[in-house]
PDB file of C-alpha atoms and ligand atoms in Angstrom:
ATOM      1  CA  UNK A 244       0.000   0.000   0.000  1.00 40.00           C
ATOM      2  CA  UNK A 245       1.420   3.379  -0.903  1.00 40.00           C
ATOM      3  CA  UNK A 246       1.922   6.019   1.751  1.00 39.00           C
ATOM      4  CA  UNK A 247      -0.990   8.100   0.428  1.00 41.00           C
ATOM      5  CA  UNK A 248      -3.501   5.253   0.720  1.00 39.00           C
ATOM      6  CA  UNK A 249      -2.171   4.333   4.130  1.00 43.00           C
ATOM      7  CA  UNK A 250      -2.649   7.923   5.377  1.00 42.00           C
ATOM      8  CA  UNK A 251      -6.151   8.124   3.886  1.00 46.00           C
ATOM      9  CA  UNK A 252      -7.194   4.893   5.607  1.00 47.00           C
ATOM     10  CA  UNK A 253      -5.805   6.106   8.886  1.00 48.00           C
ATOM     11  CA  UNK A 254      -7.779   9.349   8.522  1.00 51.00           C
ATOM     12  CA  UNK A 255     -11.004   7.459   7.851  1.00 53.00           C
ATOM     13  CA  UNK A 256     -10.492   5.309  10.939  1.00 52.00           C
ATOM     14  CA  UNK A 257      -9.703   8.254  13.157  1.00 61.00           C
ATOM     15  CA  UNK A 258     -12.812  10.017  11.823  1.00 61.00           C
ATOM     16  CA  UNK A 259     -14.915   6.950  12.729  1.00 63.00           C
ATOM     17  CA  UNK A 260     -13.344   6.743  16.155  1.00 54.00           C
ATOM     18  CA  UNK A 261     -13.894  10.447  16.658  1.00 55.00           C
ATOM     19  CA  UNK A 262     -17.589  10.168  15.794  1.00 59.00           C
ATOM     20  CA  UNK A 263     -18.072   7.144  18.042  1.00 56.00           C
ATOM     21  CA  UNK A 264     -16.315   8.875  20.900  1.00 53.00           C
ATOM     22  CA  UNK A 265     -18.317  12.059  20.401  1.00 52.00           C
ATOM     23  CA  UNK A 266     -21.523  10.006  20.507  1.00 50.00           C
ATOM     24  CA  UNK A 267     -20.401   8.268  23.689  1.00 50.00           C
ATOM     25  CA  UNK A 268     -19.450  11.533  25.358  1.00 47.00           C
ATOM     26  CA  UNK A 269     -22.807  13.038  24.344  1.00 50.00           C
ATOM     27  CA  UNK A 270     -24.559  10.173  26.140  1.00 51.00           C
ATOM     28  CA  UNK A 271     -22.504  10.651  29.282  1.00 53.00           C
ATOM     29  CA  UNK A 272     -22.523  14.457  29.185  1.00 56.00           C
ATOM     30  CA  UNK A 273     -25.662  15.620  27.354  1.00 70.00           C
ATOM     31  CA  UNK A 274     -25.665  19.184  26.034  1.00 81.00           C
ATOM     32  CA  UNK A 275     -26.584  21.694  28.678  1.00 87.00           C
ATOM     33  CA  UNK A 276     -28.754  24.715  27.830  1.00 89.00           C
ATOM     34  CA  UNK A 277     -26.727  27.922  28.315  1.00 91.00           C
ATOM     35  CA  UNK A 278     -29.840  29.760  29.511  1.00 91.00           C
ATOM     36  CA  UNK A 279     -31.743  27.454  31.905  1.00 91.00           C
ATOM     37  CA  UNK A 280     -29.102  24.776  32.550  1.00 89.00           C
ATOM     38  CA  UNK A 281     -31.434  21.903  31.589  1.00 88.00           C
ATOM     39  CA  UNK A 282     -30.488  19.256  29.039  1.00 83.00           C
ATOM     40  CA  UNK A 283     -30.546  20.777  25.561  1.00 74.00           C
ATOM     41  CA  UNK A 284     -32.316  18.901  22.795  1.00 69.00           C
ATOM     42  CA  UNK A 285     -31.363  21.289  20.007  1.00 62.00           C
ATOM     43  CA  UNK A 286     -28.088  19.968  18.619  1.00 61.00           C
ATOM     44  CA  UNK A 287     -29.545  19.309  15.190  1.00 55.00           C
ATOM     45  CA  UNK A 288     -31.635  22.480  15.092  1.00 56.00           C
ATOM     46  CA  UNK A 289     -28.455  24.545  15.298  1.00 63.00           C
ATOM     47  CA  UNK A 290     -27.161  23.354  11.917  1.00 65.00           C
ATOM     48  CA  UNK A 291     -27.349  26.732  10.162  1.00 82.00           C
ATOM     49  CA  UNK A 292     -26.011  28.531  13.192  1.00 86.00           C
ATOM     50  CA  UNK A 293     -23.062  26.138  13.373  1.00 86.00           C
ATOM     51  CA  UNK A 294     -22.177  26.935   9.766  1.00 88.00           C
ATOM     52  CA  UNK A 295     -22.543  30.675  10.316  1.00 91.00           C
ATOM     53  CA  UNK A 296     -20.455  30.574  13.477  1.00 93.00           C
ATOM     54  CA  UNK A 297     -17.758  28.614  11.676  1.00 92.00           C
ATOM     55  CA  UNK A 298     -17.705  31.255   8.943  1.00 94.00           C
ATOM     56  CA  UNK A 299     -17.520  34.165  11.391  1.00 96.00           C
ATOM     57  CA  UNK A 300     -15.138  32.739  13.980  1.00 96.00           C
ATOM     58  CA  UNK A 301     -13.363  29.843  12.248  1.00 96.00           C
ATOM     59  CA  UNK A 302     -14.521  27.239  14.784  1.00 94.00           C
ATOM     60  CA  UNK A 303     -17.630  25.409  15.904  1.00 89.00           C
ATOM     61  CA  UNK A 304     -19.804  26.973  18.586  1.00 90.00           C
ATOM     62  CA  UNK A 305     -20.055  25.328  21.971  1.00 89.00           C
ATOM     63  CA  UNK A 306     -23.396  27.008  22.696  1.00 89.00           C
ATOM     64  CA  UNK A 307     -26.540  24.980  23.264  1.00 87.00           C
ATOM     65  CA  UNK A 308     -29.966  26.385  24.001  1.00 88.00           C
ATOM     66  CA  UNK A 309     -32.900  24.083  24.716  1.00 86.00           C
ATOM     67  CA  UNK A 310     -36.066  24.177  22.616  1.00 85.00           C
ATOM     68  CA  UNK A 311     -38.076  25.833  25.395  1.00 88.00           C
ATOM     69  CA  UNK A 312     -35.604  28.727  25.835  1.00 89.00           C
ATOM     70  CA  UNK A 313     -35.115  29.046  22.085  1.00 86.00           C
ATOM     71  CA  UNK A 314     -38.863  29.452  21.580  1.00 87.00           C
ATOM     72  CA  UNK A 315     -38.827  32.386  24.005  1.00 88.00           C
ATOM     73  CA  UNK A 316     -36.505  34.425  21.745  1.00 86.00           C
ATOM     74  CA  UNK A 317     -39.381  36.310  20.193  1.00 89.00           C
ATOM     75  CA  UNK A 318     -38.736  39.766  18.806  1.00 91.00           C
ATOM     76  CA  UNK A 319     -41.164  42.640  19.357  1.00 90.00           C
ATOM     77  CA  UNK A 320     -43.436  43.411  16.441  1.00 89.00           C
ATOM     78  CA  UNK A 321     -41.733  45.757  13.981  1.00 85.00           C
ATOM     79  CA  UNK A 322     -43.494  48.983  15.051  1.00 83.00           C
ATOM     80  CA  UNK A 323     -42.285  48.437  18.642  1.00 87.00           C
ATOM     81  CA  UNK A 324     -38.650  48.085  17.612  1.00 92.00           C
ATOM     82  CA  UNK A 325     -38.355  51.789  16.794  1.00 92.00           C
ATOM     83  CA  UNK A 326     -38.102  54.260  19.655  1.00 91.00           C
ATOM     84  CA  UNK A 327     -36.487  57.528  20.556  1.00 92.00           C
ATOM     85  CA  UNK A 328     -33.083  56.979  22.148  1.00 93.00           C
ATOM     86  CA  UNK A 329     -33.740  59.068  25.254  1.00 91.00           C
ATOM     87  CA  UNK A 330     -36.638  57.853  27.385  1.00 87.00           C
ATOM     88  CA  UNK A 331     -37.293  61.517  28.276  1.00 86.00           C
ATOM     89  CA  UNK A 332     -36.194  64.403  26.024  1.00 85.00           C
ATOM     90  CA  UNK A 333     -33.705  66.949  27.436  1.00 87.00           C
ATOM     91  CA  UNK A 334     -33.306  70.664  26.768  1.00 89.00           C
ATOM     92  CA  UNK A 335     -30.571  71.780  24.353  1.00 90.00           C
ATOM     93  CA  UNK A 336     -30.031  68.214  23.178  1.00 91.00           C
ATOM     94  CA  UNK A 337     -27.091  68.194  20.703  1.00 92.00           C
ATOM     95  CA  UNK A 338     -28.667  65.157  18.985  1.00 94.00           C
ATOM     96  CA  UNK A 339     -32.441  65.676  19.282  1.00 93.00           C
ATOM     97  CA  UNK A 340     -34.804  62.993  18.024  1.00 92.00           C
ATOM     98  CA  UNK A 341     -32.105  60.337  17.962  1.00 95.00           C
ATOM     99  CA  UNK A 342     -33.597  57.076  16.610  1.00 94.00           C
ATOM    100  CA  UNK A 343     -33.223  53.819  18.502  1.00 95.00           C
ATOM    101  CA  UNK A 344     -33.784  50.322  17.154  1.00 96.00           C
ATOM    102  CA  UNK A 345     -34.285  47.709  19.832  1.00 95.00           C
ATOM    103  CA  UNK A 346     -35.886  44.427  18.742  1.00 95.00           C
ATOM    104  CA  UNK A 347     -36.284  42.626  22.080  1.00 94.00           C
ATOM    105  CA  UNK A 348     -37.970  43.594  25.327  1.00 92.00           C
ATOM    106  CA  UNK A 349     -35.639  43.501  28.304  1.00 91.00           C
ATOM    107  CA  UNK A 350     -37.805  40.953  30.067  1.00 89.00           C
ATOM    108  CA  UNK A 351     -37.984  37.153  30.159  1.00 88.00           C
ATOM    109  CA  UNK A 352     -35.247  35.443  28.223  1.00 88.00           C
ATOM    110  CA  UNK A 353     -33.220  38.606  27.434  1.00 90.00           C
ATOM    111  CA  UNK A 354     -33.261  39.654  31.084  1.00 90.00           C
ATOM    112  CA  UNK A 355     -32.078  36.156  32.034  1.00 91.00           C
ATOM    113  CA  UNK A 356     -29.286  36.114  29.455  1.00 93.00           C
ATOM    114  CA  UNK A 357     -27.697  39.570  29.770  1.00 91.00           C
ATOM    115  CA  UNK A 358     -26.287  38.948  33.292  1.00 90.00           C
ATOM    116  CA  UNK A 359     -24.966  35.585  32.060  1.00 93.00           C
ATOM    117  CA  UNK A 360     -23.044  37.461  29.377  1.00 93.00           C
ATOM    118  CA  UNK A 361     -21.833  40.303  31.583  1.00 89.00           C
ATOM    119  CA  UNK A 362     -21.103  38.484  34.802  1.00 88.00           C
ATOM    120  CA  UNK A 363     -21.027  34.823  33.695  1.00 89.00           C
ATOM    121  CA  UNK A 364     -18.706  35.704  30.805  1.00 90.00           C
ATOM    122  CA  UNK A 365     -20.823  33.699  28.338  1.00 94.00           C
ATOM    123  CA  UNK A 366     -19.345  35.266  25.224  1.00 96.00           C
ATOM    124  CA  UNK A 367     -21.159  32.828  22.909  1.00 95.00           C
ATOM    125  CA  UNK A 368     -24.558  33.996  24.136  1.00 95.00           C
ATOM    126  CA  UNK A 369     -23.611  37.551  23.077  1.00 96.00           C
ATOM    127  CA  UNK A 370     -22.559  36.255  19.667  1.00 96.00           C
ATOM    128  CA  UNK A 371     -25.835  34.347  19.348  1.00 94.00           C
ATOM    129  CA  UNK A 372     -27.756  37.548  20.186  1.00 94.00           C
ATOM    130  CA  UNK A 373     -25.729  39.304  17.486  1.00 96.00           C
ATOM    131  CA  UNK A 374     -26.621  36.684  14.883  1.00 94.00           C
ATOM    132  CA  UNK A 375     -30.315  36.844  15.799  1.00 92.00           C
ATOM    133  CA  UNK A 376     -30.306  40.648  15.684  1.00 94.00           C
ATOM    134  CA  UNK A 377     -28.267  40.666  12.476  1.00 94.00           C
ATOM    135  CA  UNK A 378     -30.949  38.706  10.663  1.00 92.00           C
ATOM    136  CA  UNK A 379     -33.649  41.045  11.996  1.00 93.00           C
ATOM    137  CA  UNK A 380     -31.750  44.104  10.718  1.00 94.00           C
ATOM    138  CA  UNK A 381     -31.496  42.470   7.314  1.00 93.00           C
ATOM    139  CA  UNK A 382     -35.253  41.790   7.283  1.00 92.00           C
ATOM    140  CA  UNK A 383     -35.996  45.360   8.398  1.00 92.00           C
ATOM    141  CA  UNK A 384     -33.727  46.769   5.662  1.00 92.00           C
ATOM    142  CA  UNK A 385     -31.458  48.722   8.011  1.00 93.00           C
ATOM    143  CA  UNK A 386     -28.118  49.830   6.616  1.00 92.00           C
ATOM    144  CA  UNK A 387     -25.245  52.087   7.635  1.00 97.00           C
ATOM    145  CA  UNK A 388     -21.746  53.029   6.451  1.00 98.00           C
ATOM    146  CA  UNK A 389     -20.096  51.863   9.665  1.00 98.00           C
ATOM    147  CA  UNK A 390     -21.059  49.878  12.752  1.00 98.00           C
ATOM    148  CA  UNK A 391     -19.403  50.674  16.070  1.00 98.00           C
ATOM    149  CA  UNK A 392     -19.923  49.162  19.528  1.00 98.00           C
ATOM    150  CA  UNK A 393     -20.242  51.178  22.716  1.00 97.00           C
ATOM    151  CA  UNK A 394     -16.808  50.638  24.288  1.00 95.00           C
ATOM    152  CA  UNK A 395     -16.082  49.446  27.805  1.00 92.00           C
ATOM    153  CA  UNK A 396     -13.556  51.180  29.997  1.00 87.00           C
ATOM    154  CA  UNK A 397     -10.175  49.468  29.898  1.00 86.00           C
ATOM    155  CA  UNK A 398     -10.528  48.309  33.510  1.00 87.00           C
ATOM    156  CA  UNK A 399     -13.931  46.690  32.848  1.00 86.00           C
ATOM    157  CA  UNK A 400     -12.686  45.165  29.616  1.00 90.00           C
ATOM    158  CA  UNK A 401      -9.812  43.617  31.508  1.00 90.00           C
ATOM    159  CA  UNK A 402     -12.141  42.304  34.209  1.00 89.00           C
ATOM    160  CA  UNK A 403     -14.675  40.788  31.721  1.00 90.00           C
ATOM    161  CA  UNK A 404     -12.273  39.759  28.988  1.00 94.00           C
ATOM    162  CA  UNK A 405     -14.532  40.956  26.173  1.00 96.00           C
ATOM    163  CA  UNK A 406     -16.876  43.801  25.290  1.00 96.00           C
ATOM    164  CA  UNK A 407     -20.404  42.356  25.101  1.00 96.00           C
ATOM    165  CA  UNK A 408     -21.575  45.247  22.887  1.00 97.00           C
ATOM    166  CA  UNK A 409     -18.787  44.400  20.438  1.00 98.00           C
ATOM    167  CA  UNK A 410     -19.580  40.679  20.524  1.00 97.00           C
ATOM    168  CA  UNK A 411     -23.196  41.510  19.637  1.00 97.00           C
ATOM    169  CA  UNK A 412     -22.297  44.148  17.015  1.00 98.00           C
ATOM    170  CA  UNK A 413     -19.714  42.127  15.080  1.00 98.00           C
ATOM    171  CA  UNK A 414     -22.068  39.427  13.679  1.00 96.00           C
ATOM    172  CA  UNK A 415     -24.720  42.101  13.045  1.00 97.00           C
ATOM    173  CA  UNK A 416     -22.215  44.006  10.912  1.00 97.00           C
ATOM    174  CA  UNK A 417     -20.971  40.890   9.102  1.00 96.00           C
ATOM    175  CA  UNK A 418     -24.475  39.612   8.346  1.00 95.00           C
ATOM    176  CA  UNK A 419     -25.430  42.965   6.863  1.00 95.00           C
ATOM    177  CA  UNK A 420     -22.227  43.793   4.968  1.00 96.00           C
ATOM    178  CA  UNK A 421     -21.562  46.835   7.154  1.00 97.00           C
ATOM    179  CA  UNK A 422     -17.892  47.652   7.927  1.00 98.00           C
ATOM    180  CA  UNK A 423     -17.195  47.085  11.625  1.00 98.00           C
ATOM    181  CA  UNK A 424     -15.019  49.479  13.625  1.00 98.00           C
ATOM    182  CA  UNK A 425     -14.346  48.097  17.085  1.00 96.00           C
ATOM    183  CA  UNK A 426     -11.988  50.904  18.106  1.00 95.00           C
ATOM    184  CA  UNK A 427     -13.791  53.911  16.598  1.00 97.00           C
ATOM    185  CA  UNK A 428     -15.329  55.073  19.861  1.00 97.00           C
ATOM    186  CA  UNK A 429     -13.173  55.345  22.938  1.00 94.00           C
ATOM    187  CA  UNK A 430     -14.013  55.941  26.580  1.00 92.00           C
ATOM    188  CA  UNK A 431     -12.533  59.173  27.838  1.00 88.00           C
ATOM    189  CA  UNK A 432     -13.034  58.221  31.475  1.00 76.00           C
ATOM    190  CA  UNK A 433     -14.361  55.488  33.741  1.00 75.00           C
ATOM    191  CA  UNK A 434     -18.032  55.711  34.645  1.00 74.00           C
ATOM    192  CA  UNK A 435     -20.139  54.022  37.292  1.00 71.00           C
ATOM    193  CA  UNK A 436     -22.270  51.103  36.121  1.00 72.00           C
ATOM    194  CA  UNK A 437     -25.529  52.592  34.815  1.00 66.00           C
ATOM    195  CA  UNK A 438     -27.440  49.653  36.335  1.00 67.00           C
ATOM    196  CA  UNK A 439     -26.306  50.813  39.786  1.00 68.00           C
ATOM    197  CA  UNK A 440     -27.848  54.282  39.314  1.00 68.00           C
ATOM    198  CA  UNK A 441     -31.634  54.483  39.581  1.00 67.00           C
ATOM    199  CA  UNK A 442     -32.204  58.137  38.682  1.00 68.00           C
ATOM    200  CA  UNK A 443     -32.243  59.132  34.991  1.00 68.00           C
ATOM    201  CA  UNK A 444     -30.685  62.569  35.655  1.00 70.00           C
ATOM    202  CA  UNK A 445     -27.799  60.959  37.535  1.00 71.00           C
ATOM    203  CA  UNK A 446     -27.442  58.385  34.731  1.00 69.00           C
ATOM    204  CA  UNK A 447     -27.218  61.196  32.168  1.00 71.00           C
ATOM    205  CA  UNK A 448     -24.571  63.079  34.156  1.00 72.00           C
ATOM    206  CA  UNK A 449     -22.644  59.833  34.787  1.00 73.00           C
ATOM    207  CA  UNK A 450     -22.254  59.399  31.019  1.00 73.00           C
ATOM    208  CA  UNK A 451     -21.738  63.086  30.067  1.00 81.00           C
ATOM    209  CA  UNK A 452     -18.706  63.381  27.774  1.00 81.00           C
ATOM    210  CA  UNK A 453     -17.732  59.736  28.396  1.00 86.00           C
ATOM    211  CA  UNK A 454     -16.874  59.043  24.743  1.00 94.00           C
ATOM    212  CA  UNK A 455     -14.853  60.478  21.908  1.00 95.00           C
ATOM    213  CA  UNK A 456     -13.966  59.329  18.407  1.00 97.00           C
ATOM    214  CA  UNK A 457     -10.487  57.895  17.956  1.00 96.00           C
ATOM    215  CA  UNK A 458      -8.115  60.032  15.899  1.00 96.00           C
ATOM    216  CA  UNK A 459      -7.551  56.893  13.779  1.00 96.00           C
ATOM    217  CA  UNK A 460     -11.043  57.255  12.319  1.00 96.00           C
ATOM    218  CA  UNK A 461     -12.573  59.900  10.067  1.00 97.00           C
ATOM    219  CA  UNK A 462     -16.341  59.610  10.392  1.00 97.00           C
ATOM    220  CA  UNK A 463     -17.153  62.793   8.459  1.00 98.00           C
ATOM    221  CA  UNK A 464     -20.369  62.460   6.491  1.00 98.00           C
ATOM    222  CA  UNK A 465     -20.949  58.807   7.478  1.00 98.00           C
ATOM    223  CA  UNK A 466     -24.147  57.186   8.669  1.00 97.00           C
ATOM    224  CA  UNK A 467     -23.136  55.232  11.742  1.00 98.00           C
ATOM    225  CA  UNK A 468     -24.926  52.510  13.685  1.00 98.00           C
ATOM    226  CA  UNK A 469     -23.799  52.438  17.296  1.00 98.00           C
ATOM    227  CA  UNK A 470     -24.576  49.235  19.182  1.00 98.00           C
ATOM    228  CA  UNK A 471     -25.067  48.380  22.857  1.00 96.00           C
ATOM    229  CA  UNK A 472     -26.468  45.315  24.594  1.00 95.00           C
ATOM    230  CA  UNK A 473     -29.246  46.915  26.653  1.00 93.00           C
ATOM    231  CA  UNK A 474     -30.924  50.322  26.665  1.00 93.00           C
ATOM    232  CA  UNK A 475     -32.799  51.781  29.629  1.00 89.00           C
ATOM    233  CA  UNK A 476     -32.808  55.598  29.830  1.00 88.00           C
ATOM    234  CA  UNK A 477     -30.759  55.812  26.621  1.00 92.00           C
ATOM    235  CA  UNK A 478     -28.049  58.026  28.207  1.00 91.00           C
ATOM    236  CA  UNK A 479     -25.142  55.791  27.174  1.00 93.00           C
ATOM    237  CA  UNK A 480     -26.124  55.456  23.501  1.00 96.00           C
ATOM    238  CA  UNK A 481     -27.057  59.148  23.435  1.00 95.00           C
ATOM    239  CA  UNK A 482     -23.580  60.182  24.595  1.00 95.00           C
ATOM    240  CA  UNK A 483     -21.945  57.805  22.122  1.00 97.00           C
ATOM    241  CA  UNK A 484     -24.056  59.279  19.313  1.00 97.00           C
ATOM    242  CA  UNK A 485     -23.257  62.840  20.439  1.00 96.00           C
ATOM    243  CA  UNK A 486     -19.520  62.071  20.218  1.00 97.00           C
ATOM    244  CA  UNK A 487     -19.948  60.633  16.704  1.00 98.00           C
ATOM    245  CA  UNK A 488     -21.978  63.640  15.531  1.00 97.00           C
ATOM    246  CA  UNK A 489     -19.456  66.021  17.087  1.00 96.00           C
ATOM    247  CA  UNK A 490     -16.727  64.267  15.082  1.00 97.00           C
ATOM    248  CA  UNK A 491     -18.678  64.875  11.866  1.00 97.00           C
ATOM    249  CA  UNK A 492     -20.968  61.852  11.401  1.00 98.00           C
ATOM    250  CA  UNK A 493     -23.960  62.755   9.222  1.00 97.00           C
ATOM    251  CA  UNK A 494     -26.427  60.435  10.949  1.00 96.00           C
ATOM    252  CA  UNK A 495     -26.375  58.079  13.879  1.00 97.00           C
ATOM    253  CA  UNK A 496     -28.731  55.181  14.500  1.00 97.00           C
ATOM    254  CA  UNK A 497     -28.650  53.720  17.995  1.00 97.00           C
ATOM    255  CA  UNK A 498     -29.162  49.973  18.288  1.00 97.00           C
ATOM    256  CA  UNK A 499     -29.595  47.885  21.424  1.00 97.00           C
ATOM    257  CA  UNK A 500     -30.400  44.198  21.551  1.00 96.00           C
ATOM    258  CA  UNK A 501     -32.938  44.672  24.350  1.00 95.00           C
ATOM    259  CA  UNK A 502     -34.777  47.597  25.884  1.00 93.00           C
ATOM    260  CA  UNK A 503     -37.036  48.100  28.881  1.00 84.00           C
ATOM    261  CA  UNK A 504     -39.186  50.799  27.286  1.00 72.00           C
ATOM    262  CA  UNK A 505     -42.880  51.116  27.144  1.00 58.00           C
ATOM    263  CA  UNK A 506     -44.033  52.135  23.673  1.00 47.00           C
ATOM    264  CA  UNK A 507     -45.198  55.627  24.668  1.00 46.00           C
ATOM    265  CA  UNK A 508     -42.587  57.394  22.508  1.00 46.00           C
ATOM    266  CA  UNK A 509     -42.492  54.817  19.748  1.00 42.00           C
ATOM    267  CA  UNK A 510     -42.532  55.991  16.183  1.00 41.00           C
ATOM    268  CA  UNK A 511     -41.088  54.450  13.045  1.00 38.00           C
ATOM    269  CA  UNK A 512     -38.168  56.174  11.341  1.00 36.00           C
TER     270      UNK A 512
HETATM  271 ZN1   ZN B 147     -33.113  26.222  28.309  1.00 82.54          ZN
END
């Protein structure tokens, strides 16, 4: 037998062994749902996602979500996805009427998952959110010249190991053919966690002037989509948008995966 045939045969055997072993391990350690922790029954249903993940990240995902949790990922109806960025308008707003697109309510499954991303460091859940939101943006016909995530402070980035806004924004950008600029916005100072501040005025002043545009980027005349994981009062996205407009951006669309808004200021853009 020539060396080539010998190698091929060996590869086939190791493939068979690999599959058998994988099957055995699956029986011993069934897939665990990343959301509820129960046994996940969705291995086969993730076929398309597996392929997409492989294309975006060059490896297979380890994420599993059970059928029950998966069925709870239901986006708001289209009219409810469009809001004004600030929950309450402010006087002398440098970016009045800033549009916000937020396809999921910050309740139920989203509310369960966000802490798992932020504090449980479940980076793949953020990427899954990004893929889900990316396909919604495509359906809703949203486009931009550049997509930028809301940045974390360097100390929080070090503590968490990744920026969840960036992990959500990257697949959204890729799925929609929008150039992605991870380092376009920079934090000019550390801020307190917005979730630890209950008053909207204090939240606004906590974020005031917290961002600027990196000198590496010229955003003049561009339409920019700025992405965060969650929106509550809108102060963080508003400040990010103000920095982009100040640097010359023509238009800014704020995007958050989930929001806790009522629909009182909803209007389509
Ligand atoms: Zn589950």
